[in-house]
mmCIF file of C-alpha atoms in Angstrom:
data_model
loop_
_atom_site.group_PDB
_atom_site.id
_atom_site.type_symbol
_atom_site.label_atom_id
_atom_site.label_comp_id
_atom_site.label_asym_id
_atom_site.label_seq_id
_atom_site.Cartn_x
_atom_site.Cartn_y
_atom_site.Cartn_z
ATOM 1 C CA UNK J 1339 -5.960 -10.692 6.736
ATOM 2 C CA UNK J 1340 -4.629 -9.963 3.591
ATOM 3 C CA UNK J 1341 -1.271 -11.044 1.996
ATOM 4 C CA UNK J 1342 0.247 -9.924 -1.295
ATOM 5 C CA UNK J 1343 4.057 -8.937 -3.140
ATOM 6 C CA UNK J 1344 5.109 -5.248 -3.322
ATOM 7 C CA UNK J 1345 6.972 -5.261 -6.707
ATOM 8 C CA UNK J 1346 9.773 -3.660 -7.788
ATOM 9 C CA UNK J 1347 9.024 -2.351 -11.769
ATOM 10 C CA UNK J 1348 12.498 -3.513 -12.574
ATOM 11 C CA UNK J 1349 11.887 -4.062 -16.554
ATOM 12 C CA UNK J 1350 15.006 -6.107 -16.408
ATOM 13 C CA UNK J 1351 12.835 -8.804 -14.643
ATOM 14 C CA UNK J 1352 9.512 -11.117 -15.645
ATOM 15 C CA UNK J 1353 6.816 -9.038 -13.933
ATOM 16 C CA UNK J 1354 4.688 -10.298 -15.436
ATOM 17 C CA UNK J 1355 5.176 -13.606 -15.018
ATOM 18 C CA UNK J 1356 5.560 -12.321 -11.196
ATOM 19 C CA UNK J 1357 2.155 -10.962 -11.013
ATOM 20 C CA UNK J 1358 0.635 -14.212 -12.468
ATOM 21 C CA UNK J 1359 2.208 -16.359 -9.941
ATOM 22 C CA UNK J 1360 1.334 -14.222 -7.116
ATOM 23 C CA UNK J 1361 -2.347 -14.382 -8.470
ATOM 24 C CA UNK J 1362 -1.772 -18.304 -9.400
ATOM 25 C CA UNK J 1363 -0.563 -19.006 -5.290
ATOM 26 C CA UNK J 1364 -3.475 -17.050 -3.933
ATOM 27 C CA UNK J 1365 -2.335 -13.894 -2.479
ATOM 28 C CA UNK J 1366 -4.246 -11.470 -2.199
ATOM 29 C CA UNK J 1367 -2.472 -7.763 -3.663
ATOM 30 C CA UNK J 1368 -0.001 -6.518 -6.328
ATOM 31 C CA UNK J 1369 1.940 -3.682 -5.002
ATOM 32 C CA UNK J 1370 3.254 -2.086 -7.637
ATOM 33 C CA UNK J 1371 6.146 0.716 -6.414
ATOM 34 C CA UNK J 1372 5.924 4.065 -7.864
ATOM 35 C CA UNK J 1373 9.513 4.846 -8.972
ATOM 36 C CA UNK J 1374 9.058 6.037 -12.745
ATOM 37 C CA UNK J 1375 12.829 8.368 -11.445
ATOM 38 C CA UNK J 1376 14.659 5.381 -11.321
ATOM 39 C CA UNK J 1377 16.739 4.129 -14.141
ATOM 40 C CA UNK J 1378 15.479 0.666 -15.591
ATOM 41 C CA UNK J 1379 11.716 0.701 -14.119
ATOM 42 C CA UNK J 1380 8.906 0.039 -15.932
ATOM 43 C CA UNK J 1381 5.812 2.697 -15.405
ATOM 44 C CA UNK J 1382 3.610 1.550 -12.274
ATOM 45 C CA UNK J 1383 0.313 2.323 -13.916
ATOM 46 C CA UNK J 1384 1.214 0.549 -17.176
ATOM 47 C CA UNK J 1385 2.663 -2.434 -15.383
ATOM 48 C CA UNK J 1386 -0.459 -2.654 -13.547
ATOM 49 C CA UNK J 1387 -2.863 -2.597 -16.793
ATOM 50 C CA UNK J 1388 -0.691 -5.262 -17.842
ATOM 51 C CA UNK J 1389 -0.896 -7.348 -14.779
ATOM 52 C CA UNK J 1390 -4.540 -6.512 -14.443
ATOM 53 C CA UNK J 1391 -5.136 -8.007 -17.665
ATOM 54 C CA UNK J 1392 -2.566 -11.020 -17.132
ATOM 55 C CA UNK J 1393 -4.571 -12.209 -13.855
ATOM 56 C CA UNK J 1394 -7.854 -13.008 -12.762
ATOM 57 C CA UNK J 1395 -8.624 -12.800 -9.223
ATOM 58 C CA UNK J 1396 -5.476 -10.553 -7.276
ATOM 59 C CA UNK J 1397 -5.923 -7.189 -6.375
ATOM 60 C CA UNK J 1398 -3.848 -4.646 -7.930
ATOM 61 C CA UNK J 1399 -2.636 -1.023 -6.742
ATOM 62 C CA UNK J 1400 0.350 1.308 -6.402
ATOM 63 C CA UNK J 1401 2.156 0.615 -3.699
ATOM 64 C CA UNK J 1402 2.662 3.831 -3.656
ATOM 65 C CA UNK J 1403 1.576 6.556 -6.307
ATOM 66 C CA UNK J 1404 3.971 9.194 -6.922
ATOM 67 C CA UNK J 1405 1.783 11.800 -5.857
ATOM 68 C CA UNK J 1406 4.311 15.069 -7.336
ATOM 69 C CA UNK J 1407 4.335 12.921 -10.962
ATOM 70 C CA UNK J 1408 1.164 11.986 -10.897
ATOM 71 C CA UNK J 1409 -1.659 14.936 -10.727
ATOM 72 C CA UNK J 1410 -4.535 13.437 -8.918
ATOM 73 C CA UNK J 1411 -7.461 14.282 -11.457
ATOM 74 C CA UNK J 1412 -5.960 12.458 -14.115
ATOM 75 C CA UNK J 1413 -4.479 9.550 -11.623
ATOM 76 C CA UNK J 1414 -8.171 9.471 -10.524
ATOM 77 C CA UNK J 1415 -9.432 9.085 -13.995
ATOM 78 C CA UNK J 1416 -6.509 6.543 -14.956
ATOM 79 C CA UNK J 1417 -7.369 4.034 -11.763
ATOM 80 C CA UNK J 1418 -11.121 4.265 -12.133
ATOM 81 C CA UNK J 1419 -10.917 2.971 -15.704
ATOM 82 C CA UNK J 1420 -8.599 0.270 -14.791
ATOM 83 C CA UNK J 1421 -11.187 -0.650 -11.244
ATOM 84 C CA UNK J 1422 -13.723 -0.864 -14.238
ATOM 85 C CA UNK J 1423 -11.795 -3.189 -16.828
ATOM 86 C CA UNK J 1424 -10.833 -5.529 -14.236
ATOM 87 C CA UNK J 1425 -14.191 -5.761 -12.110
ATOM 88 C CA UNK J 1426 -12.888 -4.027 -9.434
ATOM 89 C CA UNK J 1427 -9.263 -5.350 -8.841
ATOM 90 C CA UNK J 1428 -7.874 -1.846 -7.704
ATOM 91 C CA UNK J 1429 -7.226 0.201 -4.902
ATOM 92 C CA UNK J 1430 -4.637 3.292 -4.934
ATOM 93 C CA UNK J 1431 -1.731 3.398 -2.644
ATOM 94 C CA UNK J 1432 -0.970 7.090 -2.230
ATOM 95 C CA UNK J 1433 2.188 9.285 -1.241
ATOM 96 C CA UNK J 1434 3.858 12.399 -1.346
ATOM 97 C CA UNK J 1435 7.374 10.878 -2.683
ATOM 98 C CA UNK J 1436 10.055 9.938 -0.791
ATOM 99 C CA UNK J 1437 12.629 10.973 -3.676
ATOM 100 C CA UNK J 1438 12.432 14.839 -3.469
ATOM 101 C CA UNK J 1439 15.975 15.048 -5.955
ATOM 102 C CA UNK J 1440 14.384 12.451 -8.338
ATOM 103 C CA UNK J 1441 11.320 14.350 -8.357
ATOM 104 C CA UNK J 1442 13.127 17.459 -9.280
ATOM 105 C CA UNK J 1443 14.820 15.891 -11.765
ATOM 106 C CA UNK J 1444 11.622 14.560 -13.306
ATOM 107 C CA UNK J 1445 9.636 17.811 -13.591
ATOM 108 C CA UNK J 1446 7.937 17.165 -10.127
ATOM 109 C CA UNK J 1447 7.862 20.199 -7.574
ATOM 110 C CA UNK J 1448 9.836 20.210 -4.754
ATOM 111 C CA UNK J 1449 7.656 21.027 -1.615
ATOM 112 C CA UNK J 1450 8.495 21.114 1.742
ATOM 113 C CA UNK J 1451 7.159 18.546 4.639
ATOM 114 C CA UNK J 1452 3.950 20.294 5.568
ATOM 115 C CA UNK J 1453 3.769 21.696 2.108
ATOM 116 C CA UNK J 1454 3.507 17.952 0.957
ATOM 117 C CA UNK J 1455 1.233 16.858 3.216
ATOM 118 C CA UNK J 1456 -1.317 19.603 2.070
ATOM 119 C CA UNK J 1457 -0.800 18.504 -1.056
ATOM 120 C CA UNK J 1458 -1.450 14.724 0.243
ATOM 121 C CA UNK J 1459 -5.143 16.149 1.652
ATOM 122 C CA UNK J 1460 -5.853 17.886 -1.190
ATOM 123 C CA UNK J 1461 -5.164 15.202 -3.806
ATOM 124 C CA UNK J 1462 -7.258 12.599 -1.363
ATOM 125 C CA UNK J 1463 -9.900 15.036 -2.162
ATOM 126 C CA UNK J 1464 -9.360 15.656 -5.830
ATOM 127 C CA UNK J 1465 -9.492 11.675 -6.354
ATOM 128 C CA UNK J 1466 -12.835 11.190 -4.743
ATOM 129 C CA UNK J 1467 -14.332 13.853 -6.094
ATOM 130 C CA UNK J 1468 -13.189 12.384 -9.976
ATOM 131 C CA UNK J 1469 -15.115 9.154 -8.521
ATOM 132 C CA UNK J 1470 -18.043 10.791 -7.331
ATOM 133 C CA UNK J 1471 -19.867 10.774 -10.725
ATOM 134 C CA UNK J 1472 -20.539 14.516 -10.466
ATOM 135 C CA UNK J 1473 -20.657 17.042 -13.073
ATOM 136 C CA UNK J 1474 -19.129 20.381 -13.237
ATOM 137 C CA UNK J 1475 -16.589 19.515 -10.878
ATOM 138 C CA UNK J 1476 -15.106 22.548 -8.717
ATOM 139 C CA UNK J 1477 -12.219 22.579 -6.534
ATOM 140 C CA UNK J 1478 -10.328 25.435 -5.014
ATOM 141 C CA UNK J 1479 -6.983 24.315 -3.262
ATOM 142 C CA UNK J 1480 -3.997 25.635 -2.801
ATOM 143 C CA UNK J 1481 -1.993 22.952 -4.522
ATOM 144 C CA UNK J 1482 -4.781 21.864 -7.431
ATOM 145 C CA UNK J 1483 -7.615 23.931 -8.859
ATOM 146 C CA UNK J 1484 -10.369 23.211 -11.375
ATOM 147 C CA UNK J 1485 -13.904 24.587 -12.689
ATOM 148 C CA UNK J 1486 -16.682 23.215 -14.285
ATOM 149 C CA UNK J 1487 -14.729 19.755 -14.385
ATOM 150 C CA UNK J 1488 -16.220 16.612 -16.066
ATOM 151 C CA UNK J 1489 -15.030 13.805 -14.182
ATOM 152 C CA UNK J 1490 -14.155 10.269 -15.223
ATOM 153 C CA UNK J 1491 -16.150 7.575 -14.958
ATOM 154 C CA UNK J 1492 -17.014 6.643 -11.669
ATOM 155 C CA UNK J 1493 -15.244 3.448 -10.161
ATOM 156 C CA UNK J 1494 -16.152 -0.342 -10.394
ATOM 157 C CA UNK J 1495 -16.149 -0.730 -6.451
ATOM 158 C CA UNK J 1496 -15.752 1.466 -3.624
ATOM 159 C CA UNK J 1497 -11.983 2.466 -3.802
ATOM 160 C CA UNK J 1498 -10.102 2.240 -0.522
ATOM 161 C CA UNK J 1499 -7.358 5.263 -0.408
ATOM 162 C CA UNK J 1500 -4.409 4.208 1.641
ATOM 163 C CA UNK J 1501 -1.631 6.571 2.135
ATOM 164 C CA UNK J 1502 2.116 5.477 2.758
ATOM 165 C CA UNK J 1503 3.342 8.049 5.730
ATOM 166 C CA UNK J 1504 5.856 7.691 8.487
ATOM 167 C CA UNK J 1505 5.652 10.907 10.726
ATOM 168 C CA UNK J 1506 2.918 11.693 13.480
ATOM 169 C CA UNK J 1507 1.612 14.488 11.114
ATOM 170 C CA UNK J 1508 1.357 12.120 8.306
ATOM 171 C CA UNK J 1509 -0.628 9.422 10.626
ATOM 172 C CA UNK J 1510 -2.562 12.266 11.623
ATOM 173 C CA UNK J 1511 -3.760 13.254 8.046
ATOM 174 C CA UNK J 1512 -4.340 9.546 7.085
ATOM 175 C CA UNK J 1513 -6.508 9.114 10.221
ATOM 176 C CA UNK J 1514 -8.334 11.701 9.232
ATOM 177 C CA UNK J 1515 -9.174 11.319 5.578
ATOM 178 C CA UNK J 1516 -7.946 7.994 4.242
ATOM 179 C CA UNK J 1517 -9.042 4.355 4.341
ATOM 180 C CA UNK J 1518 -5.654 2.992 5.493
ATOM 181 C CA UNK J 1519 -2.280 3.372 6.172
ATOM 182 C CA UNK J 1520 1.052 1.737 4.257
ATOM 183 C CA UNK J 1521 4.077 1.143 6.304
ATOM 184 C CA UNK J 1522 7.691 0.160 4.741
ATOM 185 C CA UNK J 1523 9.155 -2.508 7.552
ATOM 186 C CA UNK J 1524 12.330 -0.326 6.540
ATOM 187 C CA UNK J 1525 11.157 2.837 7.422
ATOM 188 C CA UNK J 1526 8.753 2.178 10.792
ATOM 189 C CA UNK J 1527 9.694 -1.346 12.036
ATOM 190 C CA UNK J 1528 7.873 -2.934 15.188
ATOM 191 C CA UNK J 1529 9.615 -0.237 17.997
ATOM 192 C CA UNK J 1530 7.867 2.306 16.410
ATOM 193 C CA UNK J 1531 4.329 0.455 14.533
ATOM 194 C CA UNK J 1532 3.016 0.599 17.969
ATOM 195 C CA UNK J 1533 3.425 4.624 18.177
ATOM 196 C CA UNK J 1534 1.888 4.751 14.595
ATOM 197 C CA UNK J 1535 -0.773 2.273 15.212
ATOM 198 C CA UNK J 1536 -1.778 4.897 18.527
ATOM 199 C CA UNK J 1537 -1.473 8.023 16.211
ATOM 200 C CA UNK J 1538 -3.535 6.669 13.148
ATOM 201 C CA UNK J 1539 -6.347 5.454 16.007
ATOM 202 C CA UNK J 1540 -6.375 8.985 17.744
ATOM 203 C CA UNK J 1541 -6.778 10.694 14.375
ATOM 204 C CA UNK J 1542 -9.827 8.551 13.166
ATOM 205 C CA UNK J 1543 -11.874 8.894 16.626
ATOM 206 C CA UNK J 1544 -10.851 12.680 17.025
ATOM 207 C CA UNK J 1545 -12.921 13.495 13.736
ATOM 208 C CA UNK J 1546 -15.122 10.574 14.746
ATOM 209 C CA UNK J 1547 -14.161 7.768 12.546
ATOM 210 C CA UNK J 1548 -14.256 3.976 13.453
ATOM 211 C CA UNK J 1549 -10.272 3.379 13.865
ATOM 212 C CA UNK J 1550 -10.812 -0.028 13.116
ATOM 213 C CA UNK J 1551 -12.406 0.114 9.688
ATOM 214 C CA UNK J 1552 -8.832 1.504 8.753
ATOM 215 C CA UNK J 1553 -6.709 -1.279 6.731
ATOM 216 C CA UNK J 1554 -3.266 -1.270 8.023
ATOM 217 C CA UNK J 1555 -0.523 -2.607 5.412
ATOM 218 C CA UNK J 1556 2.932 -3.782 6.000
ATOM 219 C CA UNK J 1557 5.670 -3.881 3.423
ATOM 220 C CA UNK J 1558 7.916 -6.548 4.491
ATOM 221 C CA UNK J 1559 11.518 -5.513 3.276
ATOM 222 C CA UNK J 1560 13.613 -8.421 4.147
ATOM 223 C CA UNK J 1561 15.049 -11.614 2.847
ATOM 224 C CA UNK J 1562 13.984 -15.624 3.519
ATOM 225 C CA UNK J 1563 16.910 -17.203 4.609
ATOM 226 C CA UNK J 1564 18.206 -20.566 5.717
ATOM 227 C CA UNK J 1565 20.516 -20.858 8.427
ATOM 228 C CA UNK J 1566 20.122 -18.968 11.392
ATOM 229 C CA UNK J 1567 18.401 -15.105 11.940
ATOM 230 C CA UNK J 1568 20.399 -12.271 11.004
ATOM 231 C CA UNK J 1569 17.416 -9.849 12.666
ATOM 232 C CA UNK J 1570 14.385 -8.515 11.814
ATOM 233 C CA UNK J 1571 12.791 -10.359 8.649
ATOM 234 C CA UNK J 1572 16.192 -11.458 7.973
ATOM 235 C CA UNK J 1573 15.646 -15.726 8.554
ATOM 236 C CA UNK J 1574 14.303 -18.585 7.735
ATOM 237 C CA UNK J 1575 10.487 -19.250 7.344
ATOM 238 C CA UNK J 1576 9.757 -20.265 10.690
ATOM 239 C CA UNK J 1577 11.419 -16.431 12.206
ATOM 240 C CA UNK J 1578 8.732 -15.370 9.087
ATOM 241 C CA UNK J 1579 6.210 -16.923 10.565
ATOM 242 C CA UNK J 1580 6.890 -16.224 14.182
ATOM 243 C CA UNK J 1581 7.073 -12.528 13.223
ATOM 244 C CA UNK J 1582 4.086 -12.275 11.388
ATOM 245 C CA UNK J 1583 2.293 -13.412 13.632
ATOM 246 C CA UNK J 1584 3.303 -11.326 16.538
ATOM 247 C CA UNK J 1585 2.495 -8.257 14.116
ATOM 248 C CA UNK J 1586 -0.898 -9.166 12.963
ATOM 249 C CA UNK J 1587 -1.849 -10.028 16.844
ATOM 250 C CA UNK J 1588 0.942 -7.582 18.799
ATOM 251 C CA UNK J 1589 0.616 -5.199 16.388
ATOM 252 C CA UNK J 1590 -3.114 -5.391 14.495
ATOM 253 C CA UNK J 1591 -1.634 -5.841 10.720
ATOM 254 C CA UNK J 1592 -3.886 -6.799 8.428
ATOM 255 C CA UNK J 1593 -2.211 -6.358 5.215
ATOM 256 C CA UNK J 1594 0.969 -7.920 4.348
ATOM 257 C CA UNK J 1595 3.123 -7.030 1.217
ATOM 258 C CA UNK J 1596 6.412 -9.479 0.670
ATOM 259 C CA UNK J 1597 8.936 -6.745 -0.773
ATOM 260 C CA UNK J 1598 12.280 -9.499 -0.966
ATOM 261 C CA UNK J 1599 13.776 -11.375 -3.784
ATOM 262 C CA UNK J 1600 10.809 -12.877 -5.772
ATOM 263 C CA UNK J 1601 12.636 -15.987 -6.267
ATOM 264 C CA UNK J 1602 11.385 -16.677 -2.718
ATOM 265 C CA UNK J 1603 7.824 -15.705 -3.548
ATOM 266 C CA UNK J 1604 7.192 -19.456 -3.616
ATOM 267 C CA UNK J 1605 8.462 -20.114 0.093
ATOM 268 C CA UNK J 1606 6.327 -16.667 1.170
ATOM 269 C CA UNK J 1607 3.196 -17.956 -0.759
ATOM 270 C CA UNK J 1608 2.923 -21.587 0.049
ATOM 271 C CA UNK J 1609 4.720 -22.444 3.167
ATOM 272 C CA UNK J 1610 4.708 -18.504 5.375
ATOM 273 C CA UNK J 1611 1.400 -17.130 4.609
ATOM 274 C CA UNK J 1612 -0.997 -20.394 5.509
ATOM 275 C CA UNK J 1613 1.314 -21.182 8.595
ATOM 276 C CA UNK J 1614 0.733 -17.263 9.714
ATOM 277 C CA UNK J 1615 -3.097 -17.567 8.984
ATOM 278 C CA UNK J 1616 -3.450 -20.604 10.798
ATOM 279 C CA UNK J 1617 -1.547 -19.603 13.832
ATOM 280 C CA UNK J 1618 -2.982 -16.057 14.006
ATOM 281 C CA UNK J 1619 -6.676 -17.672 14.166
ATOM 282 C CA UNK J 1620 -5.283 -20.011 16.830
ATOM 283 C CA UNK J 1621 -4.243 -17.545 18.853
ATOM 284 C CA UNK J 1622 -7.112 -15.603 17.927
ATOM 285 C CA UNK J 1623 -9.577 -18.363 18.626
ATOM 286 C CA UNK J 1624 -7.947 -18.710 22.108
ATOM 287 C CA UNK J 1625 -8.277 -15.791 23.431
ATOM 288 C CA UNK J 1626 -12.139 -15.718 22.597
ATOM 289 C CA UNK J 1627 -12.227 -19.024 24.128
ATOM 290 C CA UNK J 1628 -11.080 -17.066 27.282
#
């Protein structure tokens, strides 16, 4: 299991000093949210060159890329180079944007649902192609097009490609072609991960992939409370704990992102996260033992 912060790129806040304690508590990932439409935010790919450089050990990625504001040969390019200065820190959280107006009012186009999920495919492709180390590059889609290429230089490490989809069709396409899926807690909570989980497996093994070599992340949108629960990822760190746990075993998360008020990173980091690893390799453990 993996455990890590999805971060807001509010430049009012110390993200920096964010990224550094996630990195100096152990987690795993920097999620970095791809926003650049919304007033006040800093840009995702800048903010993670900076935390890149500002940590040592935590991976790093966009949690998710902008896909309409971002095209894919030059995003390709522009996370290669940053896998490479940072020894391999970086994977690439991809998406088709959930934001259509702000998009629009960016300069982004505005495509329809299975418009944007061609686009999704394509750009998968686009990106691994950049990273194959090929020259003369060709690529004949209907959303992107290029000849005779040069790509970028390729990658430090193997880049996984995780795309952050809701819908069956969605789950289909990243069953098919990606290396994991992103889920917002907000957006496809426990009553309908199962469904997902189902769709993303029948995807993978109907184009004969291994379903379980796909990384499954969870963006935890809630808050740590005291007192009693107020639902869902709304408690104190025991109901964190309990619920974790039930979605890495119930539910076969692997990857968790804490998306709540970073003043309660410290609670998520050193009390949550070792009490969820330990209990999910009891449980774990037991049932082996059976």
């Amino acid at each position: 299991m993996r455990f890590g912060v999805s971060l807001a790129p509010d430049a009012s806040v110390p993200l920096v000093r964010i990224a550094q304690d996630a990195d100096r508590y152990g987690l795993d990932l920097l999620g970095v949210r791809d926003e650049p439409y919304r007033r006040g935010t800093a840009d995702a790919l800048a903010l993670m060159a900076t935390a890149l450089a500002a940590t040592s050990r935590i991976r790093v990625l966009p949690a998710v890329a902008c896909l309409p504001l971002r095209p894919p040969a030059v995003l390709a390019k522009t996370v290669a180079t940053l896998d490479l200065l940072s020894g391999g820190r970086v994977e690439l959280g991809l998406g088709a944007g959930r934001a259509p107006d702000g998009v629009d009012a960016y300069g982004g186009a505005r495509l329809g649902a299975a418009a944007a999920r061609r686009a999704l495919e394509e750009a998968v492709q686009v990106i691994r192609l950049h990273w194959s180390g090929q020259n003369g590059l060709r690529f004949g889609g209907e959303h992107y097009r290029f000849a005779a290429a040069q790509p970028g230089p390729p990658p430090a490490h193997q880049i996984g490609v995780w795309l952050g989809v809701t819908g069956p069709r969605g789950l289909d396409l990243a069953g098919r072609v990606a290396d994991g899926w992103i889920a917002p807690s907000s957006l496809v909570p426990p009553k309908r991960l199962a469904d997902g989980q189902r769709h993303l497996d029948q995807a993978a093994a109907a184009v004969g992939r291994d379903p379980g070599e796909l990384r499954r992340v969870y963006v935890l949108e809630g808050a740590i409370e005291g007192g009693d629960s107020r639902g869902f990822l709304h408690g104190p760190p025991r109901q964190w704990i309990y619920e974790l746990t039930e979605l890495a075993i119930g539910h076969r998360v692997d990857s968790f992102l804490y998306g709540g008020d970073p003043e309660h990173l410290p609670v998520f980091a050193l009390e949550i996260v070792p009490a969820v690893r330990e209990q999910v390799a009891r449980e774990r453990g037991a049932v082996f033992a059976t």
